Short mmCIF file of C-alpha atoms and ligand atoms in Angstrom, two decimals:
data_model
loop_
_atom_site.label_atom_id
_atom_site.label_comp_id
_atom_site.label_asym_id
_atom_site.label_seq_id
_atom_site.Cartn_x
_atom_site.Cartn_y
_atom_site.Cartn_z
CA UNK S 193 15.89 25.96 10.67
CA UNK S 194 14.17 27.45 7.83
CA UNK S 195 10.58 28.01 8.67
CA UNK S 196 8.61 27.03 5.06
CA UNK S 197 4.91 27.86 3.80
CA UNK S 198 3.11 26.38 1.04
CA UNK S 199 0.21 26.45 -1.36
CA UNK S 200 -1.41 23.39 -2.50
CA UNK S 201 -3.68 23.59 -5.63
CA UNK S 202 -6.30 20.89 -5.46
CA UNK S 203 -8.47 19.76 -1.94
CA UNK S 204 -8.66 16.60 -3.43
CA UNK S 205 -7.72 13.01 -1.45
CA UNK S 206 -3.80 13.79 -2.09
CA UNK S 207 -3.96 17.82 -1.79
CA UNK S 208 -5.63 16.95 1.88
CA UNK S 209 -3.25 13.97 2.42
CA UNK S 210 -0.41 16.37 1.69
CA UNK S 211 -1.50 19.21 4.41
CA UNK S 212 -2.08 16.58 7.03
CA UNK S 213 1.44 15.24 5.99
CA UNK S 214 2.84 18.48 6.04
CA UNK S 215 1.09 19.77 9.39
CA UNK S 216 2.51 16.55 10.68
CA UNK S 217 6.27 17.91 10.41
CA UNK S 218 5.41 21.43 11.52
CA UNK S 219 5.06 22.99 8.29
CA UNK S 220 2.59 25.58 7.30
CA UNK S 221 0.55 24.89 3.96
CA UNK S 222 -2.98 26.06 2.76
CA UNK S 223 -5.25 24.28 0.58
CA UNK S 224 -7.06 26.38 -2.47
CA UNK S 225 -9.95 24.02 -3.42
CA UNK S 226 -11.87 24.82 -6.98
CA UNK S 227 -15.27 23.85 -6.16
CA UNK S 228 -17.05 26.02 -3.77
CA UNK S 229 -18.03 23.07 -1.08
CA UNK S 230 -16.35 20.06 -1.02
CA UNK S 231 -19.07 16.70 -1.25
CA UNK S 232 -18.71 13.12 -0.81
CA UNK S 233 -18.59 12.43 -4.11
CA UNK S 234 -16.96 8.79 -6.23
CA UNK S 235 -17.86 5.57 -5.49
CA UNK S 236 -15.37 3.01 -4.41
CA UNK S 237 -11.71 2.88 -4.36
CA UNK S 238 -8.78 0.60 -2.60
CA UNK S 239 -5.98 1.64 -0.12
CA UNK S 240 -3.36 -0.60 -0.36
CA UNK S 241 -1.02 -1.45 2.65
CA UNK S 242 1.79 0.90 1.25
CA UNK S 243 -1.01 3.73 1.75
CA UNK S 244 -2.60 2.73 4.75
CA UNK S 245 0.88 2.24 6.83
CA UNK S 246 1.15 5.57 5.70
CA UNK S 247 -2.61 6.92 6.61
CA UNK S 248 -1.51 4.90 9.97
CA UNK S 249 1.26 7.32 10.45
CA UNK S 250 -1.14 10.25 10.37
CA UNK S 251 -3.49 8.86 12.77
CA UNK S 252 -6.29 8.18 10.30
CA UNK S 253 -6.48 4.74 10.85
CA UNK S 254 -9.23 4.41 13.40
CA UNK S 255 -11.51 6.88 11.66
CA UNK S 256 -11.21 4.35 8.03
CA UNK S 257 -11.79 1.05 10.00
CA UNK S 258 -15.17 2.71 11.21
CA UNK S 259 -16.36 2.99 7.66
CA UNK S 260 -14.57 1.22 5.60
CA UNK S 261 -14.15 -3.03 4.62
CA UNK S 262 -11.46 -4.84 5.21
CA UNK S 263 -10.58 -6.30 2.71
CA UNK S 264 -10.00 -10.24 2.68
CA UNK S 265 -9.24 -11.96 -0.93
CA UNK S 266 -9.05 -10.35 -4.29
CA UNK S 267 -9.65 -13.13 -7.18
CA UNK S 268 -10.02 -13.44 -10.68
CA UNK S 269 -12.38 -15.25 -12.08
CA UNK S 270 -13.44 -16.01 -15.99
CA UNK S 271 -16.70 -14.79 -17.22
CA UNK S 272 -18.39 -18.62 -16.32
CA UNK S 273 -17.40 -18.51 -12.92
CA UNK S 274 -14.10 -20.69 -12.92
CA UNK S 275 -11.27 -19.25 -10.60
CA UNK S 276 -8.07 -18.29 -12.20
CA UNK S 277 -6.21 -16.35 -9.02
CA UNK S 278 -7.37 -15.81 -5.63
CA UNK S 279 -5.03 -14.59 -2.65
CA UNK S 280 -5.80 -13.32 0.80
CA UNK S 281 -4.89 -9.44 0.68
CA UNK S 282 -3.96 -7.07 3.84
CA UNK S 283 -4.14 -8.51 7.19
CA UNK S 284 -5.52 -11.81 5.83
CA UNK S 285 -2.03 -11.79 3.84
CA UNK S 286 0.04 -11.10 6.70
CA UNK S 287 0.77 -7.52 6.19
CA UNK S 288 0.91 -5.79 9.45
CA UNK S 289 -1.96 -3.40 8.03
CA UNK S 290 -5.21 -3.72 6.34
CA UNK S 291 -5.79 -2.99 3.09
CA UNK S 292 -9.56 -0.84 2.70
CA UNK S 293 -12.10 -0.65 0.42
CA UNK S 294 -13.81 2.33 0.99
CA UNK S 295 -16.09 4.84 -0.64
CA UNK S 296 -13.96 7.49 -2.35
CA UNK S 297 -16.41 10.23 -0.40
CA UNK S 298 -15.81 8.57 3.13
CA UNK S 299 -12.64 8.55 2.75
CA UNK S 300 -12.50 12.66 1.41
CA UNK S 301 -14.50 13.12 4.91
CA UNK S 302 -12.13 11.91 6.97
CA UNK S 303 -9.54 14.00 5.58
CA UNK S 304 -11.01 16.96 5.50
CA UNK S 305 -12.24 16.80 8.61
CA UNK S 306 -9.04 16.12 10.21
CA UNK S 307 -6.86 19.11 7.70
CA UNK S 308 -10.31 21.59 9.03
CA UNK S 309 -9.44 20.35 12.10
CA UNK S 310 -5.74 20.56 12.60
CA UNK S 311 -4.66 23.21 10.11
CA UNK S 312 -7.60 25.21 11.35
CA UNK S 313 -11.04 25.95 8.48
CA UNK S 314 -8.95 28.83 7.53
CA UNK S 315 -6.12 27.06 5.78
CA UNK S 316 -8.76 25.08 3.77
CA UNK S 317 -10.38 27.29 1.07
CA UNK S 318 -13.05 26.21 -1.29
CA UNK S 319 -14.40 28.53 -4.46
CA UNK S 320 -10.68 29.09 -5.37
CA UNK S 321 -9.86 27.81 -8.53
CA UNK S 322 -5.64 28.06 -9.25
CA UNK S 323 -5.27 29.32 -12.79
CA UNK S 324 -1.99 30.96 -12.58
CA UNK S 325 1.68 31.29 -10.66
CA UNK S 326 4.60 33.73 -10.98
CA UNK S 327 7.92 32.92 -9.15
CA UNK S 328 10.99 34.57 -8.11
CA UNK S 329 13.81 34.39 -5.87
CA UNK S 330 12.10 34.65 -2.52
CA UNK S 331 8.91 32.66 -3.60
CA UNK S 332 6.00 32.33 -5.59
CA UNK S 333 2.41 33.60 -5.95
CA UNK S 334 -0.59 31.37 -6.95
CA UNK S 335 -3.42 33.15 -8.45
CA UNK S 336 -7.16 32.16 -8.09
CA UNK S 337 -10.50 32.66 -9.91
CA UNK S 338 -14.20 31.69 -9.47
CA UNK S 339 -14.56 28.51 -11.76
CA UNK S 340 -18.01 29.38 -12.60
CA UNK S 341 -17.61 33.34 -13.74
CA UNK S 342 -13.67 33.29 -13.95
CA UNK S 343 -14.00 36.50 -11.83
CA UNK S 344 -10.50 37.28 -10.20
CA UNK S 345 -10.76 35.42 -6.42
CA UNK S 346 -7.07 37.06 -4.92
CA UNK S 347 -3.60 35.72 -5.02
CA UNK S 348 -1.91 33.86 -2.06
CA UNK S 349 1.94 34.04 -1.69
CA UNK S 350 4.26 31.30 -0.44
CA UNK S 351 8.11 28.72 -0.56
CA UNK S 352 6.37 26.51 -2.61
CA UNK S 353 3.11 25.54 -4.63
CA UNK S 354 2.06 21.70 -5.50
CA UNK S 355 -0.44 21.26 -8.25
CA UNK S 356 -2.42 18.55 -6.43
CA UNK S 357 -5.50 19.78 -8.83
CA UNK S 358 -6.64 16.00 -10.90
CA UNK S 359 -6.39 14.32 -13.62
CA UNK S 360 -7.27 17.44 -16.13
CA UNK S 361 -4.59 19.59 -14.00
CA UNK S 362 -4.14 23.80 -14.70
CA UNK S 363 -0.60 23.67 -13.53
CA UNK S 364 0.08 20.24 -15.42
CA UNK S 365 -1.48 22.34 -18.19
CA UNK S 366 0.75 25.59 -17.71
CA UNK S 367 3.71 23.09 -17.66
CA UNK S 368 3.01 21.42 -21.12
CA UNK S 369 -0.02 23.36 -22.73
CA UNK S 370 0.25 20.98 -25.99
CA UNK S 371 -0.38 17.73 -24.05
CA UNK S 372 -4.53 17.63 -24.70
CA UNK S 373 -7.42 15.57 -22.97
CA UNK S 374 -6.68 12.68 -21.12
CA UNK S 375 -5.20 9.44 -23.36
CA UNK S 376 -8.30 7.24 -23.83
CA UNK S 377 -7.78 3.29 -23.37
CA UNK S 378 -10.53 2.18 -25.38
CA UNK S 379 -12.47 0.77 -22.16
CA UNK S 380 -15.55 2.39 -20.81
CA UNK S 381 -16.22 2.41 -17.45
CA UNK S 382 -19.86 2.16 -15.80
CA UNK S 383 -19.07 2.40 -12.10
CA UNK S 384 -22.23 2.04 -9.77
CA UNK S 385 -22.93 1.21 -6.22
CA UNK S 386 -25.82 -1.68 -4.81
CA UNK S 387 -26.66 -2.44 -1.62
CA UNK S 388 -27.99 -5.97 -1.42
CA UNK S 389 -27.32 -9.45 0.27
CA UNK S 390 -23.51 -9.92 0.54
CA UNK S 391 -21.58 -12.52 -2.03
CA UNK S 392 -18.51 -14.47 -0.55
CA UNK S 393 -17.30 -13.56 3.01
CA UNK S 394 -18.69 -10.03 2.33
CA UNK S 395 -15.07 -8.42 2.27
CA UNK S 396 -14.00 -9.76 -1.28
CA UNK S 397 -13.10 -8.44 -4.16
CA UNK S 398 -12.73 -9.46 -7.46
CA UNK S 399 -12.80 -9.22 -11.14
CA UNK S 400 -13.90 -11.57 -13.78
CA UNK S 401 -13.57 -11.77 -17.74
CA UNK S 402 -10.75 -10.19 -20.01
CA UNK S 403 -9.62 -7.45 -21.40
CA UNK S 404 -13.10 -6.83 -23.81
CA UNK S 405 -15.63 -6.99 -20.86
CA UNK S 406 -15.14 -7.24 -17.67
CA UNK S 407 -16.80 -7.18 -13.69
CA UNK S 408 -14.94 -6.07 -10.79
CA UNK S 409 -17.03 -5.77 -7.09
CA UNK S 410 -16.53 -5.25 -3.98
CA UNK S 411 -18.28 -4.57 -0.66
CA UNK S 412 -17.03 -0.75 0.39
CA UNK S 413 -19.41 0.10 3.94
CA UNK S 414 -18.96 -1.12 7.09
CA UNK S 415 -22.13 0.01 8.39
CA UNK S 416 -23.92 -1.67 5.64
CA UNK S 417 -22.18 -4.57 6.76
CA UNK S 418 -22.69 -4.59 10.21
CA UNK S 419 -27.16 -4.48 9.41
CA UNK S 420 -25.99 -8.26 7.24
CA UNK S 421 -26.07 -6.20 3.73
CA UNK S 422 -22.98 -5.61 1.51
CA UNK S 423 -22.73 -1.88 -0.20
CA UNK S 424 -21.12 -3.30 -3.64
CA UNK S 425 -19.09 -0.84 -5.25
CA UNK S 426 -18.82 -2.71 -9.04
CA UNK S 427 -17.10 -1.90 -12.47
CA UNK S 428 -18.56 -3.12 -15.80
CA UNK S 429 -16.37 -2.88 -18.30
CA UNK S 430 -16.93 -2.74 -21.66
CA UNK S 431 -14.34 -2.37 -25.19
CA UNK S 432 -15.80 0.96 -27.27
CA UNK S 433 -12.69 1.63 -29.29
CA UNK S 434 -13.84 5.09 -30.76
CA UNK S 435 -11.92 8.54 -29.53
CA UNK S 436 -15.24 10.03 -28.94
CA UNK S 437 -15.61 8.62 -25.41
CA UNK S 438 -12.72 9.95 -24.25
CA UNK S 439 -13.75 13.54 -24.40
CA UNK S 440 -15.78 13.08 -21.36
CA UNK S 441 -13.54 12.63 -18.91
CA UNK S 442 -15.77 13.65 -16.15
CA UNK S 443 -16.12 12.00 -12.79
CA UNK S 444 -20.12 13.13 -12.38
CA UNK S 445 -21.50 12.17 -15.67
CA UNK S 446 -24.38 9.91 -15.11
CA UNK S 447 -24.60 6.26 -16.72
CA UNK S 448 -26.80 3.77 -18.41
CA UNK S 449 -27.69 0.41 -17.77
CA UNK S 450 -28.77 -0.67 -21.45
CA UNK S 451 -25.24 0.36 -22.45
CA UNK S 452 -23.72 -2.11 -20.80
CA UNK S 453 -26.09 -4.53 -19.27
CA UNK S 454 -27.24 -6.64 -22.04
CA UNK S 455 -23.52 -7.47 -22.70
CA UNK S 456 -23.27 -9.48 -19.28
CA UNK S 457 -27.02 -11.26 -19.76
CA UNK S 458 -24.65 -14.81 -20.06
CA UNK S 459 -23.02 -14.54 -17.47
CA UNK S 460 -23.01 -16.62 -14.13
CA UNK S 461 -20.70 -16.70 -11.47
CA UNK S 462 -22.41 -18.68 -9.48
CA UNK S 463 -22.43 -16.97 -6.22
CA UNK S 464 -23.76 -13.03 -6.91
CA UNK S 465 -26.99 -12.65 -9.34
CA UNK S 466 -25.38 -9.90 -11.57
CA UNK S 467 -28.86 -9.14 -12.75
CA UNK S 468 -29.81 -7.51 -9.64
CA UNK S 469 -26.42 -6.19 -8.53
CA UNK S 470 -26.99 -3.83 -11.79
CA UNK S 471 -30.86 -3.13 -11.97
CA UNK S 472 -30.65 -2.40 -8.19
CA UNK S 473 -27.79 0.50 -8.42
CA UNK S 474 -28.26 3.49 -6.32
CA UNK S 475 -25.68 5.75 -9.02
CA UNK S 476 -24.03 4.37 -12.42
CA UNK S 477 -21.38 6.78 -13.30
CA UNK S 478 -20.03 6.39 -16.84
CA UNK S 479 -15.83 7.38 -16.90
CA UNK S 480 -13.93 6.69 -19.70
CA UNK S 481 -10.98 4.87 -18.40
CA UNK S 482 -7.97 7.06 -19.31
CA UNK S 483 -4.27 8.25 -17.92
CA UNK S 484 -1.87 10.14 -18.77
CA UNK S 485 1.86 9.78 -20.32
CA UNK S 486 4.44 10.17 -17.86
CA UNK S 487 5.61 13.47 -18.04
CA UNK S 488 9.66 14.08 -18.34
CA UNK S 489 10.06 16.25 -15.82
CA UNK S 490 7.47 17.52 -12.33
CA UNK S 491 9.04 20.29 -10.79
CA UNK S 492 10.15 23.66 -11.84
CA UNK S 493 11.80 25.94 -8.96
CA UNK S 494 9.46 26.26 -6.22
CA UNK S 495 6.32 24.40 -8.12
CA UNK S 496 5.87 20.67 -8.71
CA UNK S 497 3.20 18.11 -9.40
CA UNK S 498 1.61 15.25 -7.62
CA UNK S 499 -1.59 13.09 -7.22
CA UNK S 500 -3.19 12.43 -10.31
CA UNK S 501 -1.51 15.88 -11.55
CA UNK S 502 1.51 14.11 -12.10
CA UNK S 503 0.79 10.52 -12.99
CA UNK S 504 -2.94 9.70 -13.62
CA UNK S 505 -3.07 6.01 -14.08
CA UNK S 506 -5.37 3.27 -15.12
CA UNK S 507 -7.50 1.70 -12.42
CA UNK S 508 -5.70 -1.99 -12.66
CA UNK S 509 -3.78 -2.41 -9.86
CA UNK S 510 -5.84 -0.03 -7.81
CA UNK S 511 -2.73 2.04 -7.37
CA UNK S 512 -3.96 5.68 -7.66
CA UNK S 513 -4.71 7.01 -4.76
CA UNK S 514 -2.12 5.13 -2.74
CA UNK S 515 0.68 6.28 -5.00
CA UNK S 516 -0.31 9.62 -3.92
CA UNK S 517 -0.19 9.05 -0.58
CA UNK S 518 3.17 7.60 -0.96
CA UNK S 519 3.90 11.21 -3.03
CA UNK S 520 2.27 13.35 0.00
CA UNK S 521 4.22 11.51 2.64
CA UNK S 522 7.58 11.54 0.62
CA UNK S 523 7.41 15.08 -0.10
CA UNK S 524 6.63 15.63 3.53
CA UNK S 525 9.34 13.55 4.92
CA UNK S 526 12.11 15.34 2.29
CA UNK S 527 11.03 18.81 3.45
CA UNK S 528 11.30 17.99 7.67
CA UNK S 529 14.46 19.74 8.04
CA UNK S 530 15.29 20.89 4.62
CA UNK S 531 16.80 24.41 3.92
CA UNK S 532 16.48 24.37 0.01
CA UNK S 533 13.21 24.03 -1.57
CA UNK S 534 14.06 23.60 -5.07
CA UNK S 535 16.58 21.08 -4.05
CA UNK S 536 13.84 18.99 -1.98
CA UNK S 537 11.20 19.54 -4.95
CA UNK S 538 13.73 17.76 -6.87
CA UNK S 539 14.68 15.29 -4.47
CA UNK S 540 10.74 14.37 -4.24
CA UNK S 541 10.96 14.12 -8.08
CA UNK S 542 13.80 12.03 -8.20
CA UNK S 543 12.05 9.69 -5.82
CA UNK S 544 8.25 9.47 -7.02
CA UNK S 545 8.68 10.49 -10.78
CA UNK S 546 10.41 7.22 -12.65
CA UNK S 547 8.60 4.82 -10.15
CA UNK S 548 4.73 6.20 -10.74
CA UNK S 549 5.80 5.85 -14.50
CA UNK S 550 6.67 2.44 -14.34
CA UNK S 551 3.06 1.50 -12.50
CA UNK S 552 1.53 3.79 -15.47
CA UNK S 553 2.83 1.64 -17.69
CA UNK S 554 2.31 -1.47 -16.62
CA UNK S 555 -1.52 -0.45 -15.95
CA UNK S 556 -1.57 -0.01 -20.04
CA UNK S 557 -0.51 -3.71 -20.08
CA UNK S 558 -3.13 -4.30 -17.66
CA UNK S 559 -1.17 -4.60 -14.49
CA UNK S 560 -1.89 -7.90 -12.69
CA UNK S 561 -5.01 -8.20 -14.62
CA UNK S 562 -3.07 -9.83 -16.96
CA UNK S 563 -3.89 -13.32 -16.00
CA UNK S 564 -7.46 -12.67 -17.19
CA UNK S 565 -6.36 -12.10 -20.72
CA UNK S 566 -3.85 -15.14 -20.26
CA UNK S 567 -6.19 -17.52 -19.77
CA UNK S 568 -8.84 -16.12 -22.16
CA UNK S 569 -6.26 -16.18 -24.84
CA UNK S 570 -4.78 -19.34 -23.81
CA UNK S 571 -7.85 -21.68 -22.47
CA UNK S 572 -9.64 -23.76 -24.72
CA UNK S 573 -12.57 -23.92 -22.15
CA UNK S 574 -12.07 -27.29 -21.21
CA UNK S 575 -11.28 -26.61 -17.14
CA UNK S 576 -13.06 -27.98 -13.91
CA UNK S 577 -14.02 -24.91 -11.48
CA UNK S 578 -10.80 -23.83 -10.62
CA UNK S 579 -8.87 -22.99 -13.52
CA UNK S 580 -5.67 -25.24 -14.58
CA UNK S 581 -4.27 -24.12 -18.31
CA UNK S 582 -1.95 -21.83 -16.95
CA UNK S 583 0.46 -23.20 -13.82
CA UNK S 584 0.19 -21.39 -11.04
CA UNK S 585 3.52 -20.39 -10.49
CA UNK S 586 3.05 -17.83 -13.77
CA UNK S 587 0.03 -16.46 -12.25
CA UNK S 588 2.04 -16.04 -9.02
CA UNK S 589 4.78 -14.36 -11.32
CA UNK S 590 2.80 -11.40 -12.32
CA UNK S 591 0.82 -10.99 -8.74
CA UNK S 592 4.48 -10.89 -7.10
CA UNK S 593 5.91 -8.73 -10.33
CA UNK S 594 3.40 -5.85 -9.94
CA UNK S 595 3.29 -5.70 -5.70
CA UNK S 596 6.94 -5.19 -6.14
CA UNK S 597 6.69 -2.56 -8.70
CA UNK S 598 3.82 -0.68 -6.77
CA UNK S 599 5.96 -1.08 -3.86
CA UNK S 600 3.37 -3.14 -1.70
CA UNK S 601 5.24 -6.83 -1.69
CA UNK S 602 4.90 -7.93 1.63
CA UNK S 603 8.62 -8.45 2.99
CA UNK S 604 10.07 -4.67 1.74
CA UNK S 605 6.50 -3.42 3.52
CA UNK S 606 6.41 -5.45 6.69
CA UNK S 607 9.78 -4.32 7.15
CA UNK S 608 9.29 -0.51 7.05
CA UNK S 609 8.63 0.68 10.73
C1 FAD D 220 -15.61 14.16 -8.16
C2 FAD D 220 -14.60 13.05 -8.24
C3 FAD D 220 -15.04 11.73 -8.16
C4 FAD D 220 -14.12 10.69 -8.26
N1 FAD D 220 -14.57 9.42 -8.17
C5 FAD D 220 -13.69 8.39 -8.22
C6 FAD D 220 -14.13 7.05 -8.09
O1 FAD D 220 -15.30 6.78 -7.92
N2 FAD D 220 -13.22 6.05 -8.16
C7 FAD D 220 -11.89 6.32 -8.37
O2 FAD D 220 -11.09 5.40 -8.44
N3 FAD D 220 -11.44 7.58 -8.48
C8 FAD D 220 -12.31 8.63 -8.42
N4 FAD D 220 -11.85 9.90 -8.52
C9 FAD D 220 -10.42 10.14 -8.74
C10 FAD D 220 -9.57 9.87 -7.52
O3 FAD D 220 -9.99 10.69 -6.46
C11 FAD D 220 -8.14 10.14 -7.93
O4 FAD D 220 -7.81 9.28 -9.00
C12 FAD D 220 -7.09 9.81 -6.88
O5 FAD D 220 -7.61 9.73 -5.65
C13 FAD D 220 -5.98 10.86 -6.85
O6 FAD D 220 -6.37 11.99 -6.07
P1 FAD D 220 -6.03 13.47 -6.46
O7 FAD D 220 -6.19 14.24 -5.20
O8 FAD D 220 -4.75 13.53 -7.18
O9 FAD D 220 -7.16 13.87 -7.47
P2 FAD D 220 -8.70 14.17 -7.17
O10 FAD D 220 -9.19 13.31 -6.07
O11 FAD D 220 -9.35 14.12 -8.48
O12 FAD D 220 -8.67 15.67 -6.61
C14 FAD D 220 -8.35 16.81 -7.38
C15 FAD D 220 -9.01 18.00 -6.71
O13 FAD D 220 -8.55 19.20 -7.31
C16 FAD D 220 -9.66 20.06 -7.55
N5 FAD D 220 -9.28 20.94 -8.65
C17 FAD D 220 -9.26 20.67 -9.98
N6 FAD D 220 -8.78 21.73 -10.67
C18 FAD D 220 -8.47 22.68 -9.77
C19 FAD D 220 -7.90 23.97 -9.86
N7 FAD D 220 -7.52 24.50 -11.04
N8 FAD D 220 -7.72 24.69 -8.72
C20 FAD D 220 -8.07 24.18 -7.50
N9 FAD D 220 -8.61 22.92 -7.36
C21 FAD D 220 -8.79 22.18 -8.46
C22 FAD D 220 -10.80 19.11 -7.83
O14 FAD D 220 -12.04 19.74 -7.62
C23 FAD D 220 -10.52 18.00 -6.84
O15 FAD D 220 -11.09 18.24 -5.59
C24 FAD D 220 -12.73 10.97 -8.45
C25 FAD D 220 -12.29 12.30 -8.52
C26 FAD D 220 -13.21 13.34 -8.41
C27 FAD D 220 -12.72 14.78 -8.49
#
């Protein structure tokens, strides 16, 4: 059997998923990491149950139930409080795993402690930012320089290189150097986290108002939890259709409440005092919320794409991490026992390429947000609590429509052992 190295661009939560994957299956990769020490950094993000059954697989799961929520519900609600959807998500739903909500910097912990761990420190190395690759018949060469002075850092040789290096990617780049920044929705994003008393059953999510402004919270610590607070990861949301904003497409630039704060003074849900939730915030991040187009083609001989190097996508759904899991463990899977590399970096295109697409598309409609928008559109405000203008077999429609598209519908998942 062929005996395979590779070189992943990018210690990020899919170029760490991907050498734990690969590990796994007895194959030797090494992880070149741009920034010179990797830090908890984010705030919160989701793993799904198509992710999680396939964290499960690498024996992560007991290290993300000690930190993480799981998660109970997800609802919409309109900006007055009234329900539109609620349904009970992971275990609650009947899946056979939970779905998390976690802090995006917990969650990098874990991984990295179990690659430094299992691939040995050495095969994790930080300060190396990928700029370039040459390959040839027998392989292919990555070459590295220090971010900061652009100094030359060495060259590392191997089968096969993924660009697992984010959504502003140098091998996406070297692939199609005309593409430009980031596509910007026209949505800003002011992402904070509060700790405070919890709202609900203090492992909810949800989201409330439409497509011009709009809330989404949810609790994201379990040791928060456990002391009777709730660590609130939340998401105001606000329309600023100018270009300008989406030149920033930085995950550390900081945010501020007046921007966004006074546009929520009306509301009431009823149940959390919004007020608080936002003059209380530890961080407020301000992201632009943008993705990328799907790209026609990934891989190119030896080299390919994945992560949010291949198919950055809008937040709705809360698809973007887990769809690179799903890439990591796919590509994984197709190389156990393969003796062709450029075959198998097709066959991972093949299988992860046209179905990220469609979720990146339907995230541009909104995803299963949709029902928000319905019922702002369609509603003439006339409802008790819970909402009744639009039945709720539609709003089942497009929660059912987008779990099968993302690949998370409970029968095809439960069924997977
Ligand atoms: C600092 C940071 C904070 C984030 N916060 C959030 C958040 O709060 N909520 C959320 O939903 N998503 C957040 N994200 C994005 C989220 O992690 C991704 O959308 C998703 O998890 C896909 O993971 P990824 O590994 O493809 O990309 P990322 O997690 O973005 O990882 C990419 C990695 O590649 C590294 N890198 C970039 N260029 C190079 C290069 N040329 N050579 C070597 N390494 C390179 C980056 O430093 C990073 O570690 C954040 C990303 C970053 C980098």
């Amino acid at each position: 059997m062929a005996e395979f190295s590779g070189i992943i661009a990018g210690g990020g939560l899919v170029g760490l998923t991907l050498a734990l994957a690969l590990h796994q299956k007895g194959i030797k990769a090494s992880v070149y990491e741009a920034v010179k020490k990797i830090k908890p950094l984010g705030v919160g993000i989701n793993l799904l149950p198509h992710s999680v059954q396939n964290l499960a697989k690498l024996g992560l799961l007991e290290e993300i139930e000690k930190v993480a929520i799981k998660t109970s519900s997800l609802a919409y609600y309109t900006e007055d409080g009234k329900v539109i959807w609620r349904e009970p998500r992971g275990l609650e739903a009947g899946y056979d795993v939970p779905q998390f909500s976690i802090h995006r910097g917990d969650f990098h912990m874990i991984l990295l402690n179990a690659a430094r761990e299992r691939l040995g420190p050495e095969n994790i190395i930080t300060g190396h930012h990928f700029s370039s690759f040459d390959q040839d018949a027998d392989g292919v060469t990555a070459h590295f320089t220090d971010r900061q002075t652009a100094e030359p850092k060495g060259s590392a040789r191997g089968d096969f290189l993924i660009g697992a290096d984010g959504i502003n990617s140098q091998l996406r780049h070297i692939f199609y150097p005309n593409e430009g920044p980031p596509k910007y929705s026209g949505q800003m994003l002011w992402r904070g986290v509060t700790e405070m008393e919890p709202f609900l059953d203090g492992r909810s999510m949800f989201m409330a108002g439409h497509n011009d402004l709009k809330l989404v919270a949810y609790p994201i610590r379990a040791e928060s939890m456990r002391r009777g607070k709730s660590y609130i990861n939340w998401i105001a949301e606000r329309r600023i259709p100018s270009d300008l904003a989406a030149r920033a497409a930085d995950w550390n630039e900081t945010g501020l409440l007046t921007d966004f704060k006074p546009y929520f003074e009306n509301w009431d849900l009823g149940w959390l005092d919004i007020g608080k939730l936002f003059d209380k915030a530890l961080s407020i991040h301000k992201f632009p919320m943008v993705d990328r187009d799907p790209l026609p083609k990934w891989s190119f001989g030896r080299v390919t794409l994945m992560g949010d190097a291949a198919h950055a996508m809008y937040p709705n759904g809360s698809n973007g991490v887990s769809q690179g899991v799903l890439d990591a463990m796919t590509f994984a899977d197709l190389l156990d026992g393969a003796t062709d590399i450029e075959a198998t970096l097709t066959a991972y295109e093949e299988a992860r390429r046209e179905a990220t697409a469609k979720i990146s598309l339907a995230n541009r409609q909104t995803g299963p947000e949709l029902v928000m928008q319905m019922v702002k559109d369609q509603c003439p405000g006339t409802c008790g609590e819970v909402h009744s203008c639009i039945p709720q077999a539609t709003l089942e429609e497009v929660a059912t429509a987008y779990k099968k598209l993302a690949g998370f519908d409970k029968q095809t998942l439960n069924a997977v052992k």
